[in-house]
mmCIF file of C-alpha atoms in Angstrom:
data_model
loop_
_atom_site.group_PDB
_atom_site.id
_atom_site.type_symbol
_atom_site.label_atom_id
_atom_site.label_comp_id
_atom_site.label_asym_id
_atom_site.label_seq_id
_atom_site.Cartn_x
_atom_site.Cartn_y
_atom_site.Cartn_z
ATOM 1 C CA UNK A 192 -84.667 -109.966 -46.826
ATOM 2 C CA UNK A 193 -80.987 -110.211 -46.617
ATOM 3 C CA UNK A 194 -80.570 -107.459 -49.148
ATOM 4 C CA UNK A 195 -82.825 -105.096 -47.256
ATOM 5 C CA UNK A 196 -80.979 -105.688 -44.008
ATOM 6 C CA UNK A 197 -77.735 -104.942 -45.719
ATOM 7 C CA UNK A 198 -79.034 -101.642 -47.016
ATOM 8 C CA UNK A 199 -80.290 -100.685 -43.636
ATOM 9 C CA UNK A 200 -76.937 -101.549 -42.111
ATOM 10 C CA UNK A 201 -75.084 -99.567 -44.691
ATOM 11 C CA UNK A 202 -77.380 -96.639 -44.126
ATOM 12 C CA UNK A 203 -76.848 -96.793 -40.482
ATOM 13 C CA UNK A 204 -73.124 -96.934 -40.868
ATOM 14 C CA UNK A 205 -73.113 -94.165 -43.381
ATOM 15 C CA UNK A 206 -75.404 -91.976 -41.334
ATOM 16 C CA UNK A 207 -73.444 -92.610 -38.159
ATOM 17 C CA UNK A 208 -70.212 -91.645 -39.888
ATOM 18 C CA UNK A 209 -71.672 -88.344 -41.063
ATOM 19 C CA UNK A 210 -72.967 -87.635 -37.581
ATOM 20 C CA UNK A 211 -69.555 -88.351 -36.078
ATOM 21 C CA UNK A 212 -67.927 -86.160 -38.652
ATOM 22 C CA UNK A 213 -70.388 -83.404 -37.899
ATOM 23 C CA UNK A 214 -69.702 -83.810 -34.196
ATOM 24 C CA UNK A 215 -65.919 -83.530 -34.742
ATOM 25 C CA UNK A 216 -66.404 -80.497 -36.935
ATOM 26 C CA UNK A 217 -68.589 -78.885 -34.310
ATOM 27 C CA UNK A 218 -65.993 -79.634 -31.633
ATOM 28 C CA UNK A 219 -63.184 -78.209 -33.721
ATOM 29 C CA UNK A 220 -65.203 -75.061 -34.433
ATOM 30 C CA UNK A 221 -65.956 -74.632 -30.742
ATOM 31 C CA UNK A 222 -62.314 -75.113 -29.864
ATOM 32 C CA UNK A 223 -61.275 -72.553 -32.432
ATOM 33 C CA UNK A 224 -63.769 -70.097 -31.033
ATOM 34 C CA UNK A 225 -62.502 -70.746 -27.503
ATOM 35 C CA UNK A 226 -58.899 -70.099 -28.569
ATOM 36 C CA UNK A 227 -59.947 -66.955 -30.363
ATOM 37 C CA UNK A 228 -61.833 -65.785 -27.294
ATOM 38 C CA UNK A 229 -58.826 -66.482 -25.077
ATOM 39 C CA UNK A 230 -56.612 -64.651 -27.514
ATOM 40 C CA UNK A 231 -58.907 -61.647 -27.389
ATOM 41 C CA UNK A 232 -59.091 -61.850 -23.581
ATOM 42 C CA UNK A 233 -55.369 -62.231 -23.101
ATOM 43 C CA UNK A 234 -53.633 -60.426 -25.943
ATOM 44 C CA UNK A 235 -50.010 -61.276 -26.377
ATOM 45 C CA UNK A 236 -47.813 -58.669 -24.696
ATOM 46 C CA UNK A 237 -46.413 -56.300 -27.187
ATOM 47 C CA UNK A 238 -42.719 -55.477 -26.820
ATOM 48 C CA UNK A 239 -42.202 -52.109 -25.168
ATOM 49 C CA UNK A 240 -40.850 -49.570 -27.570
ATOM 50 C CA UNK A 241 -37.254 -48.640 -27.034
ATOM 51 C CA UNK A 242 -36.976 -45.315 -25.152
ATOM 52 C CA UNK A 243 -36.150 -42.463 -27.365
ATOM 53 C CA UNK A 244 -32.549 -41.475 -26.884
ATOM 54 C CA UNK A 245 -32.135 -38.182 -25.011
ATOM 55 C CA UNK A 246 -30.713 -35.507 -27.246
ATOM 56 C CA UNK A 247 -27.072 -34.961 -26.590
ATOM 57 C CA UNK A 248 -26.388 -31.517 -25.103
ATOM 58 C CA UNK A 249 -25.006 -29.125 -27.558
ATOM 59 C CA UNK A 250 -21.385 -28.386 -26.812
ATOM 60 C CA UNK A 251 -20.984 -25.034 -25.102
ATOM 61 C CA UNK A 252 -18.645 -22.652 -26.745
ATOM 62 C CA UNK A 253 -15.582 -22.194 -24.570
ATOM 63 C CA UNK A 254 -15.224 -18.591 -23.395
ATOM 64 C CA UNK A 255 -12.520 -16.779 -25.157
ATOM 65 C CA UNK A 256 -9.617 -16.055 -22.827
ATOM 66 C CA UNK A 257 -9.320 -12.455 -21.811
ATOM 67 C CA UNK A 258 -6.398 -10.813 -23.454
ATOM 68 C CA UNK A 259 -3.505 -10.570 -21.065
ATOM 69 C CA UNK A 260 -2.614 -7.034 -20.191
ATOM 70 C CA UNK A 261 0.787 -6.017 -21.254
ATOM 71 C CA UNK A 262 3.161 -5.889 -18.286
ATOM 72 C CA UNK A 263 3.994 -2.434 -17.159
ATOM 73 C CA UNK A 264 7.421 -1.483 -18.319
ATOM 74 C CA UNK A 265 9.966 -1.379 -15.564
ATOM 75 C CA UNK A 266 11.080 2.134 -14.792
ATOM 76 C CA UNK A 267 14.402 2.844 -16.311
ATOM 77 C CA UNK A 268 16.964 4.352 -14.004
ATOM 78 C CA UNK A 269 17.414 7.987 -14.665
ATOM 79 C CA UNK A 270 20.725 8.647 -16.280
ATOM 80 C CA UNK A 271 23.145 10.441 -14.074
ATOM 81 C CA UNK A 272 23.571 14.012 -15.167
ATOM 82 C CA UNK A 273 26.712 14.524 -17.081
ATOM 83 C CA UNK A 274 29.296 16.577 -15.343
ATOM 84 C CA UNK A 275 29.254 20.171 -16.411
ATOM 85 C CA UNK A 276 32.395 20.495 -18.428
ATOM 86 C CA UNK A 277 32.385 24.225 -17.775
ATOM 87 C CA UNK A 278 33.144 23.642 -14.069
ATOM 88 C CA UNK A 279 36.610 23.172 -12.762
ATOM 89 C CA UNK A 280 37.505 20.090 -10.786
ATOM 90 C CA UNK A 281 37.651 22.188 -7.620
ATOM 91 C CA UNK A 282 34.158 23.601 -8.210
ATOM 92 C CA UNK A 283 32.650 20.151 -8.912
ATOM 93 C CA UNK A 284 34.199 18.666 -5.784
ATOM 94 C CA UNK A 285 33.237 21.604 -3.598
ATOM 95 C CA UNK A 286 29.669 21.416 -4.859
ATOM 96 C CA UNK A 287 29.537 17.679 -4.135
ATOM 97 C CA UNK A 288 30.907 18.262 -0.632
ATOM 98 C CA UNK A 289 28.328 21.005 0.013
ATOM 99 C CA UNK A 290 25.476 18.687 -1.002
ATOM 100 C CA UNK A 291 26.854 16.002 1.286
ATOM 101 C CA UNK A 292 27.047 18.318 4.312
ATOM 102 C CA UNK A 293 23.501 19.587 3.785
ATOM 103 C CA UNK A 294 22.197 16.012 3.594
ATOM 104 C CA UNK A 295 22.806 15.413 7.308
ATOM 105 C CA UNK A 296 23.164 18.820 9.014
ATOM 106 C CA UNK A 297 21.867 22.389 8.878
ATOM 107 C CA UNK A 298 24.134 25.162 7.707
ATOM 108 C CA UNK A 299 23.878 28.844 7.041
ATOM 109 C CA UNK A 300 25.438 30.110 3.838
ATOM 110 C CA UNK A 301 28.352 31.583 5.782
ATOM 111 C CA UNK A 302 28.698 28.479 7.892
ATOM 112 C CA UNK A 303 28.794 26.203 4.832
ATOM 113 C CA UNK A 304 31.476 28.305 3.163
ATOM 114 C CA UNK A 305 33.573 28.232 6.324
ATOM 115 C CA UNK A 306 33.129 24.470 6.607
ATOM 116 C CA UNK A 307 34.280 23.942 3.023
ATOM 117 C CA UNK A 308 37.255 26.240 3.569
ATOM 118 C CA UNK A 309 38.092 24.230 6.692
ATOM 119 C CA UNK A 310 38.064 21.121 4.473
ATOM 120 C CA UNK A 311 40.698 22.740 2.257
ATOM 121 C CA UNK A 312 38.645 24.172 -0.578
ATOM 122 C CA UNK A 313 39.552 27.623 -1.782
ATOM 123 C CA UNK A 314 37.311 30.535 -0.832
ATOM 124 C CA UNK A 315 36.309 30.862 -4.481
ATOM 125 C CA UNK A 316 35.313 27.189 -4.840
ATOM 126 C CA UNK A 317 33.572 27.132 -1.448
ATOM 127 C CA UNK A 318 31.609 30.283 -2.266
ATOM 128 C CA UNK A 319 30.705 28.929 -5.693
ATOM 129 C CA UNK A 320 29.393 25.705 -4.094
ATOM 130 C CA UNK A 321 27.315 27.554 -1.450
ATOM 131 C CA UNK A 322 25.781 29.802 -4.095
ATOM 132 C CA UNK A 323 25.142 26.959 -6.569
ATOM 133 C CA UNK A 324 23.744 24.207 -4.352
ATOM 134 C CA UNK A 325 19.947 24.014 -4.134
ATOM 135 C CA UNK A 326 19.010 25.012 -0.587
ATOM 136 C CA UNK A 327 16.505 27.155 1.332
ATOM 137 C CA UNK A 328 18.462 29.046 3.980
ATOM 138 C CA UNK A 329 15.288 29.860 5.921
ATOM 139 C CA UNK A 330 14.539 26.143 6.274
ATOM 140 C CA UNK A 331 18.129 25.582 7.332
ATOM 141 C CA UNK A 332 17.655 28.181 10.081
ATOM 142 C CA UNK A 333 14.530 26.430 11.366
ATOM 143 C CA UNK A 334 16.354 23.090 11.431
ATOM 144 C CA UNK A 335 19.282 24.650 13.273
ATOM 145 C CA UNK A 336 16.989 26.253 15.879
ATOM 146 C CA UNK A 337 15.234 22.944 16.568
ATOM 147 C CA UNK A 338 18.607 21.241 16.852
ATOM 148 C CA UNK A 339 19.875 23.747 19.442
ATOM 149 C CA UNK A 340 16.743 23.371 21.566
ATOM 150 C CA UNK A 341 17.103 19.569 21.494
ATOM 151 C CA UNK A 342 20.141 19.711 23.799
ATOM 152 C CA UNK A 343 20.140 23.134 25.487
ATOM 153 C CA UNK A 344 17.793 25.806 26.841
ATOM 154 C CA UNK A 345 17.561 29.198 25.172
ATOM 155 C CA UNK A 346 15.575 32.368 25.532
ATOM 156 C CA UNK A 347 14.000 33.736 22.378
ATOM 157 C CA UNK A 348 16.613 36.487 22.181
ATOM 158 C CA UNK A 349 19.434 34.107 23.013
ATOM 159 C CA UNK A 350 18.405 31.654 20.279
ATOM 160 C CA UNK A 351 18.207 34.406 17.651
ATOM 161 C CA UNK A 352 21.688 35.591 18.647
ATOM 162 C CA UNK A 353 23.004 32.034 18.475
ATOM 163 C CA UNK A 354 21.673 31.591 14.929
ATOM 164 C CA UNK A 355 23.164 34.935 13.901
ATOM 165 C CA UNK A 356 26.475 33.796 15.346
ATOM 166 C CA UNK A 357 26.226 30.703 13.137
ATOM 167 C CA UNK A 358 25.955 32.940 10.077
ATOM 168 C CA UNK A 359 22.204 33.162 9.523
ATOM 169 C CA UNK A 360 20.802 36.554 8.677
ATOM 170 C CA UNK A 361 18.770 38.344 11.321
ATOM 171 C CA UNK A 362 15.670 37.854 9.188
ATOM 172 C CA UNK A 363 16.176 34.087 8.786
ATOM 173 C CA UNK A 364 17.072 33.661 12.460
ATOM 174 C CA UNK A 365 14.060 35.642 13.697
ATOM 175 C CA UNK A 366 11.694 33.829 11.322
ATOM 176 C CA UNK A 367 13.015 30.459 12.453
ATOM 177 C CA UNK A 368 12.639 31.231 16.171
ATOM 178 C CA UNK A 369 9.107 32.512 15.673
ATOM 179 C CA UNK A 370 8.188 29.481 13.540
ATOM 180 C CA UNK A 371 9.132 26.672 15.914
ATOM 181 C CA UNK A 372 6.900 25.595 18.796
ATOM 182 C CA UNK A 373 8.559 26.344 22.133
ATOM 183 C CA UNK A 374 7.524 27.189 25.705
ATOM 184 C CA UNK A 375 9.845 29.963 26.844
ATOM 185 C CA UNK A 376 8.825 29.523 30.498
ATOM 186 C CA UNK A 377 10.013 25.927 30.373
ATOM 187 C CA UNK A 378 13.187 27.081 28.652
ATOM 188 C CA UNK A 379 13.769 29.511 31.550
ATOM 189 C CA UNK A 380 13.279 26.676 34.043
ATOM 190 C CA UNK A 381 15.784 24.571 32.115
ATOM 191 C CA UNK A 382 18.335 27.372 32.107
ATOM 192 C CA UNK A 383 17.864 27.966 35.881
ATOM 193 C CA UNK A 384 18.452 24.295 36.626
ATOM 194 C CA UNK A 385 21.503 24.306 34.379
ATOM 195 C CA UNK A 386 23.055 27.299 36.228
ATOM 196 C CA UNK A 387 22.393 25.728 39.624
ATOM 197 C CA UNK A 388 24.007 22.467 38.484
ATOM 198 C CA UNK A 389 27.488 24.064 38.450
ATOM 199 C CA UNK A 390 27.202 27.288 40.510
ATOM 200 C CA UNK A 391 25.431 28.743 43.537
ATOM 201 C CA UNK A 392 22.916 31.545 43.099
ATOM 202 C CA UNK A 393 20.517 33.455 45.251
ATOM 203 C CA UNK A 394 16.988 33.759 43.957
ATOM 204 C CA UNK A 395 17.500 37.407 42.957
ATOM 205 C CA UNK A 396 20.901 36.674 41.451
ATOM 206 C CA UNK A 397 19.562 33.819 39.328
ATOM 207 C CA UNK A 398 16.624 35.928 38.147
ATOM 208 C CA UNK A 399 19.055 38.642 37.055
ATOM 209 C CA UNK A 400 21.206 36.063 35.242
ATOM 210 C CA UNK A 401 18.248 34.754 33.295
ATOM 211 C CA UNK A 402 17.155 38.247 32.356
ATOM 212 C CA UNK A 403 20.687 38.834 31.121
ATOM 213 C CA UNK A 404 20.338 35.695 28.989
ATOM 214 C CA UNK A 405 17.354 37.241 27.230
ATOM 215 C CA UNK A 406 14.391 35.945 29.226
ATOM 216 C CA UNK A 407 11.682 38.348 30.317
ATOM 217 C CA UNK A 408 11.437 38.975 34.048
ATOM 218 C CA UNK A 409 8.222 36.961 34.216
ATOM 219 C CA UNK A 410 9.902 34.036 32.458
ATOM 220 C CA UNK A 411 12.964 34.318 34.696
ATOM 221 C CA UNK A 412 10.867 34.339 37.901
ATOM 222 C CA UNK A 413 8.893 31.314 36.674
ATOM 223 C CA UNK A 414 12.101 29.463 35.891
ATOM 224 C CA UNK A 415 13.739 30.194 39.225
ATOM 225 C CA UNK A 416 10.628 29.150 41.092
ATOM 226 C CA UNK A 417 10.484 25.882 39.149
ATOM 227 C CA UNK A 418 14.147 25.301 40.005
ATOM 228 C CA UNK A 419 13.313 25.465 43.733
ATOM 229 C CA UNK A 420 14.470 28.961 44.762
#
């Protein structure tokens, strides 16, 4: 009786232990499944991959500098012409004096020779200078005519005669007078006023004086009328 009870007790204990062990094993399995399920539900965050580095820009080739243009050479002063050794000292000086006179005033050939002679040059040296210097006597005549009209009144005939008196040829004098722009009526008026500024004239007398000076009768009458007679 006692032995049978002991066996039953041992069986119970043994069976209860196995059941408990089974229960623990079942619990552990369930827990493992729960953890696995949670792991699948909430996966561990994976580290974000590092951004790929942007490619460095390729260095641009520096533009080649444009070749500097060579500086323009400075103009060299023209060498002064050597004195003509074939000229005498008197000829060289007379020629230099002639060029100087023509640089600021108008001269006829005859007038330039006379001016050089007045300065003490011989007739030969003065003539040589006037014939050697580079000059257009027709242009000199035009310049002289314009100069005369800048300070005095002249008729066409009177201006031609004045240029001839200065040594210009009749051809150069006539060409110069016909080349310049001038109003001969206004010149007649200027001459009439000039005469009346230092002398008394009747209308007829002043007209005759202007005609004598080379004005046409029409020009003379216009001038006298403009002068107030």
